[in-house]
CSV table of C-alpha atoms in Angstrom, one decimal:
chain,number,residue,atom,x,y,z
A,4,UNK,CA,86.7,161.6,80.7
A,5,UNK,CA,84.3,163.5,82.9
A,6,UNK,CA,82.8,160.3,84.3
A,7,UNK,CA,86.2,158.9,85.4
A,8,UNK,CA,87.4,159.0,89.0
A,9,UNK,CA,90.5,160.9,89.7
A,10,UNK,CA,92.6,157.8,90.2
A,11,UNK,CA,91.3,156.4,86.9
A,12,UNK,CA,92.4,159.6,85.2
A,13,UNK,CA,95.8,159.4,86.7
A,14,UNK,CA,96.2,155.7,85.6
A,15,UNK,CA,95.0,156.5,82.1
A,16,UNK,CA,97.4,159.5,81.5
A,17,UNK,CA,100.3,158.4,83.6
A,18,UNK,CA,102.5,157.5,80.6
A,19,UNK,CA,102.0,161.0,79.2
A,20,UNK,CA,103.1,162.8,82.4
A,21,UNK,CA,106.5,164.3,83.0
A,22,UNK,CA,108.6,162.9,85.9
A,23,UNK,CA,107.6,165.9,88.1
A,24,UNK,CA,103.9,165.5,87.2
A,25,UNK,CA,104.1,161.8,88.1
A,26,UNK,CA,105.5,162.7,91.5
A,27,UNK,CA,102.7,165.1,92.0
A,28,UNK,CA,100.2,162.5,90.8
A,29,UNK,CA,101.6,160.0,93.3
A,30,UNK,CA,101.0,162.5,96.1
A,31,UNK,CA,97.4,162.9,95.0
A,32,UNK,CA,96.9,159.2,95.1
A,33,UNK,CA,98.6,158.9,98.5
A,34,UNK,CA,96.1,161.5,99.9
A,35,UNK,CA,93.1,160.5,97.9
A,36,UNK,CA,90.9,159.9,101.0
A,37,UNK,CA,91.4,163.5,102.4
A,38,UNK,CA,92.6,165.3,99.3
A,39,UNK,CA,90.0,168.1,99.4
A,40,UNK,CA,91.2,169.1,102.9
A,41,UNK,CA,94.4,170.5,101.4
A,42,UNK,CA,95.1,173.6,99.4
A,43,UNK,CA,96.8,173.2,96.0
A,44,UNK,CA,100.0,174.9,97.3
A,45,UNK,CA,100.2,172.4,100.2
A,46,UNK,CA,99.9,169.5,97.8
A,47,UNK,CA,102.7,170.9,95.7
A,48,UNK,CA,104.9,171.2,98.9
A,49,UNK,CA,104.1,167.6,99.9
A,50,UNK,CA,105.1,166.4,96.4
A,51,UNK,CA,108.2,168.5,96.3
A,52,UNK,CA,107.1,170.2,93.0
A,53,UNK,CA,106.2,173.7,92.0
A,54,UNK,CA,102.7,175.1,92.1
A,55,UNK,CA,103.0,175.4,88.3
A,56,UNK,CA,103.7,171.7,88.0
A,57,UNK,CA,100.7,170.9,90.1
A,58,UNK,CA,98.5,173.1,88.0
A,59,UNK,CA,99.8,171.4,84.8
A,60,UNK,CA,98.9,168.1,86.3
A,61,UNK,CA,95.3,169.2,87.0
A,62,UNK,CA,94.9,170.3,83.4
A,63,UNK,CA,96.4,167.1,82.1
A,64,UNK,CA,93.8,165.2,84.1
A,65,UNK,CA,91.0,167.3,82.6
A,66,UNK,CA,90.5,169.8,85.4
A,67,UNK,CA,90.6,173.6,85.0
A,68,UNK,CA,92.1,173.8,88.5
A,69,UNK,CA,92.0,172.5,92.0
A,70,UNK,CA,88.5,173.9,92.6
A,71,UNK,CA,87.2,171.5,89.9
A,72,UNK,CA,89.1,168.7,91.7
A,73,UNK,CA,87.2,169.5,94.9
A,74,UNK,CA,83.9,169.6,93.0
A,75,UNK,CA,84.7,166.2,91.5
A,76,UNK,CA,85.4,164.8,95.0
A,77,UNK,CA,82.2,166.2,96.3
A,78,UNK,CA,80.3,164.5,93.5
A,79,UNK,CA,82.0,161.2,94.3
A,80,UNK,CA,81.1,161.6,98.0
A,81,UNK,CA,77.4,162.3,97.2
A,82,UNK,CA,77.4,159.0,95.2
A,83,UNK,CA,78.6,157.2,98.3
A,84,UNK,CA,82.3,156.9,97.8
A,85,UNK,CA,84.3,157.5,101.0
A,86,UNK,CA,86.0,160.9,100.5
A,87,UNK,CA,87.0,163.6,102.9
A,88,UNK,CA,85.7,166.8,101.5
A,89,UNK,CA,86.0,169.2,104.4
A,90,UNK,CA,88.7,170.1,107.0
A,91,UNK,CA,88.7,169.1,110.6
A,92,UNK,CA,85.2,167.7,111.4
A,93,UNK,CA,82.9,169.9,113.4
A,94,UNK,CA,81.5,167.4,115.9
A,95,UNK,CA,78.7,169.6,117.2
A,96,UNK,CA,77.5,170.2,113.6
A,97,UNK,CA,77.8,166.5,112.9
A,98,UNK,CA,75.8,165.6,116.0
A,99,UNK,CA,73.1,168.2,115.1
A,100,UNK,CA,72.9,166.8,111.6
A,101,UNK,CA,72.5,163.3,112.9
A,102,UNK,CA,69.8,164.3,115.3
A,103,UNK,CA,67.9,166.1,112.4
A,104,UNK,CA,68.1,163.0,110.2
A,105,UNK,CA,66.9,160.7,113.0
A,106,UNK,CA,64.0,163.1,113.8
A,107,UNK,CA,63.0,163.2,110.1
A,108,UNK,CA,63.2,159.4,109.8
A,109,UNK,CA,61.0,158.5,112.8
A,110,UNK,CA,58.3,161.2,112.2
A,111,UNK,CA,57.2,159.9,108.8
A,112,UNK,CA,53.4,159.4,108.7
A,113,UNK,CA,53.5,155.9,107.0
A,114,UNK,CA,55.5,154.2,109.7
A,115,UNK,CA,52.2,153.0,111.2
A,116,UNK,CA,51.3,151.2,108.0
A,117,UNK,CA,54.7,149.5,107.9
A,118,UNK,CA,54.2,148.3,111.5
A,119,UNK,CA,50.7,146.9,110.7
A,120,UNK,CA,51.9,145.1,107.6
A,121,UNK,CA,54.8,143.5,109.4
A,122,UNK,CA,52.7,142.5,112.3
A,123,UNK,CA,50.1,140.8,110.1
A,124,UNK,CA,52.3,139.3,107.4
A,125,UNK,CA,52.4,135.6,107.0
A,126,UNK,CA,56.2,135.8,106.3
A,127,UNK,CA,58.7,138.6,106.3
A,128,UNK,CA,61.8,138.7,104.0
A,129,UNK,CA,64.4,141.3,104.7
A,130,UNK,CA,67.1,142.1,102.2
A,131,UNK,CA,70.1,144.5,102.3
A,132,UNK,CA,73.4,144.8,100.5
A,133,UNK,CA,76.8,146.2,101.5
A,134,UNK,CA,76.2,148.9,104.2
A,135,UNK,CA,72.5,148.2,104.1
A,136,UNK,CA,73.0,144.7,105.3
A,137,UNK,CA,73.9,145.7,108.8
A,138,UNK,CA,70.6,147.5,109.3
A,139,UNK,CA,68.7,144.6,107.6
A,140,UNK,CA,70.4,142.3,110.1
A,141,UNK,CA,69.3,144.6,112.9
A,142,UNK,CA,65.7,144.5,111.6
A,143,UNK,CA,65.7,140.7,111.5
A,144,UNK,CA,67.3,140.4,115.0
A,145,UNK,CA,64.7,142.6,116.5
A,146,UNK,CA,61.7,141.5,114.5
A,147,UNK,CA,62.3,137.8,115.2
A,148,UNK,CA,61.9,138.5,118.9
A,149,UNK,CA,58.3,139.6,118.3
A,150,UNK,CA,57.2,137.1,115.6
A,151,UNK,CA,58.2,134.0,113.6
A,152,UNK,CA,58.8,133.5,109.9
A,153,UNK,CA,61.4,136.3,109.5
A,154,UNK,CA,64.1,135.6,106.9
A,155,UNK,CA,67.2,137.6,106.1
A,156,UNK,CA,69.5,137.8,103.0
A,157,UNK,CA,71.5,137.8,101.1
A,158,UNK,CA,74.3,135.9,102.9
A,159,UNK,CA,77.5,135.0,101.1
A,160,UNK,CA,76.8,132.4,98.4
A,161,UNK,CA,73.0,133.0,98.7
A,162,UNK,CA,71.1,133.6,95.5
A,163,UNK,CA,68.4,136.2,96.1
A,164,UNK,CA,66.2,134.8,93.3
A,165,UNK,CA,65.5,131.8,95.5
A,166,UNK,CA,64.1,134.0,98.2
A,167,UNK,CA,62.1,136.2,95.8
A,168,UNK,CA,60.6,133.1,94.2
A,169,UNK,CA,59.1,132.1,97.5
A,170,UNK,CA,57.2,135.4,98.0
A,171,UNK,CA,53.4,135.3,97.7
A,172,UNK,CA,50.4,137.5,98.6
A,173,UNK,CA,50.3,137.9,102.4
A,174,UNK,CA,54.1,138.2,102.7
A,175,UNK,CA,56.1,141.4,103.2
A,176,UNK,CA,59.4,142.2,101.7
A,177,UNK,CA,61.5,144.8,103.5
A,178,UNK,CA,64.3,146.2,101.3
A,179,UNK,CA,67.1,148.3,102.6
A,180,UNK,CA,68.4,150.1,99.6
A,181,UNK,CA,70.9,152.8,100.4
A,182,UNK,CA,73.2,154.3,97.8
A,183,UNK,CA,75.6,152.2,95.8
A,184,UNK,CA,73.0,149.5,95.4
A,185,UNK,CA,73.7,146.4,93.3
A,186,UNK,CA,72.9,146.9,89.6
A,187,UNK,CA,70.2,144.2,89.8
A,188,UNK,CA,68.2,146.2,92.3
A,189,UNK,CA,65.6,147.5,89.8
A,190,UNK,CA,65.1,144.1,88.2
A,191,UNK,CA,64.8,142.5,91.7
A,192,UNK,CA,62.1,145.0,92.6
A,193,UNK,CA,60.2,144.3,89.4
A,194,UNK,CA,60.2,140.6,90.0
A,195,UNK,CA,59.2,141.0,93.7
A,196,UNK,CA,56.3,143.3,92.7
A,197,UNK,CA,55.0,140.5,90.5
A,198,UNK,CA,54.6,138.1,93.4
A,199,UNK,CA,51.8,140.0,95.1
A,200,UNK,CA,53.8,140.5,98.3
A,201,UNK,CA,53.8,144.0,99.9
A,202,UNK,CA,57.2,145.8,99.5
A,203,UNK,CA,58.6,148.3,102.0
A,204,UNK,CA,61.6,150.2,100.8
A,205,UNK,CA,63.8,151.9,103.4
A,206,UNK,CA,66.4,154.1,101.5
A,207,UNK,CA,68.0,157.4,101.0
A,208,UNK,CA,66.7,159.8,98.3
A,209,UNK,CA,68.9,158.3,95.6
A,210,UNK,CA,66.4,155.4,95.5
A,211,UNK,CA,63.6,157.7,94.3
A,212,UNK,CA,63.6,156.1,90.8
A,213,UNK,CA,62.7,152.8,92.4
A,214,UNK,CA,59.8,154.1,94.5
A,215,UNK,CA,57.0,153.5,91.9
A,216,UNK,CA,57.7,149.8,92.2
A,217,UNK,CA,57.1,149.6,95.9
A,218,UNK,CA,54.1,149.8,98.2
A,219,UNK,CA,55.6,152.0,100.9
A,220,UNK,CA,58.8,154.0,101.0
A,221,UNK,CA,60.4,155.3,104.2
A,222,UNK,CA,63.2,157.8,103.6
A,223,UNK,CA,66.4,157.9,105.6
A,224,UNK,CA,69.3,160.2,105.0
A,225,UNK,CA,72.8,158.7,105.4
A,226,UNK,CA,75.0,161.4,104.1
A,227,UNK,CA,77.4,163.3,106.5
A,228,UNK,CA,80.3,165.6,106.2
A,229,UNK,CA,82.6,162.7,107.2
A,230,UNK,CA,84.1,160.3,104.7
A,231,UNK,CA,81.6,157.5,105.4
A,232,UNK,CA,77.8,157.4,105.5
A,233,UNK,CA,76.0,157.2,108.8
A,234,UNK,CA,73.3,154.7,109.5
A,235,UNK,CA,72.0,156.2,112.7
A,236,UNK,CA,68.7,157.3,111.2
A,237,UNK,CA,68.0,153.9,109.5
A,238,UNK,CA,69.0,152.1,112.7
A,239,UNK,CA,66.7,154.2,114.9
A,240,UNK,CA,63.8,153.9,112.4
A,241,UNK,CA,64.3,150.1,112.4
A,242,UNK,CA,64.1,150.0,116.2
A,243,UNK,CA,60.9,152.2,116.1
A,244,UNK,CA,59.3,149.8,113.6
A,245,UNK,CA,60.3,146.7,115.6
A,246,UNK,CA,59.0,148.2,118.8
A,247,UNK,CA,55.7,149.0,117.1
A,248,UNK,CA,55.4,145.4,115.9
A,249,UNK,CA,56.1,144.1,119.4
A,250,UNK,CA,53.4,146.4,120.8
A,251,UNK,CA,50.9,145.6,118.0
A,252,UNK,CA,51.2,141.8,118.5
A,253,UNK,CA,50.7,142.2,122.3
A,254,UNK,CA,50.6,139.1,124.4
A,255,UNK,CA,51.5,136.8,121.5
A,256,UNK,CA,54.8,138.7,121.0
A,257,UNK,CA,55.5,138.8,124.8
A,258,UNK,CA,54.9,135.1,125.0
A,259,UNK,CA,57.5,134.6,122.2
A,260,UNK,CA,60.0,136.9,124.0
A,261,UNK,CA,59.5,134.7,127.1
A,262,UNK,CA,60.0,131.5,125.2
A,263,UNK,CA,63.2,132.9,123.6
A,264,UNK,CA,64.5,134.0,126.9
A,265,UNK,CA,63.8,130.5,128.3
A,266,UNK,CA,65.7,128.9,125.4
A,267,UNK,CA,68.7,131.2,126.0
A,268,UNK,CA,68.7,130.2,129.7
A,269,UNK,CA,68.3,126.5,129.1
A,270,UNK,CA,71.2,126.2,126.6
A,271,UNK,CA,73.4,128.8,128.3
A,272,UNK,CA,73.6,130.8,125.0
A,273,UNK,CA,73.8,134.3,126.5
A,274,UNK,CA,74.9,135.7,129.9
């Protein structure tokens, strides 16, 4: 049962719980997103049960006590599940943490290689899933201003295999692979590596097992003390890379920017 989430444990053992323990369990479920911000006594008060009942519930669910519940929630958070594990957020500490993550992301020595590959590639394919897709979309939006033949995926209903099958030597695949990746991520990388295209992986440290399959890895931290991951570091790194490609391509890129701006104006697409 150690691999089961708290809500799964409650569902599994609900029929075995006393009426008071079920009331306590319902309170845990109602506060699952910020459970670790409470003390055990506060949870007991919220449920209208005794502290002893709350303690019995924890033991019935496989925990020695509320400290183990907190550790369990921190483990879930480190795996990417939205969980509040601290009290009132310290905004100054959060801002400092974000700044440190951004600084680390944009100071990596191999960024220049990534820029050169993306500037010279025949075609660029950018892939991202779940939270990673928003940064992948940013990369496509910015990179397509500087060069042509930039493709993004996967969109709803799109099979990634179709895109991977089109890769060949001279192309570059940019993979955004932050935690809670799809189960097929490793197999996709193996297939992409066999095409001869260069592979750039932009991901947090949980992607380390996949690094041997790629040509270049750029690390970005996304973990915060908040319930959700932050993509400020990946977003800033993406802008730095796109800016570098624009600069590397020089007049060709600036001519493209002018043509795009002219197209916007002619069809009245943007203000």
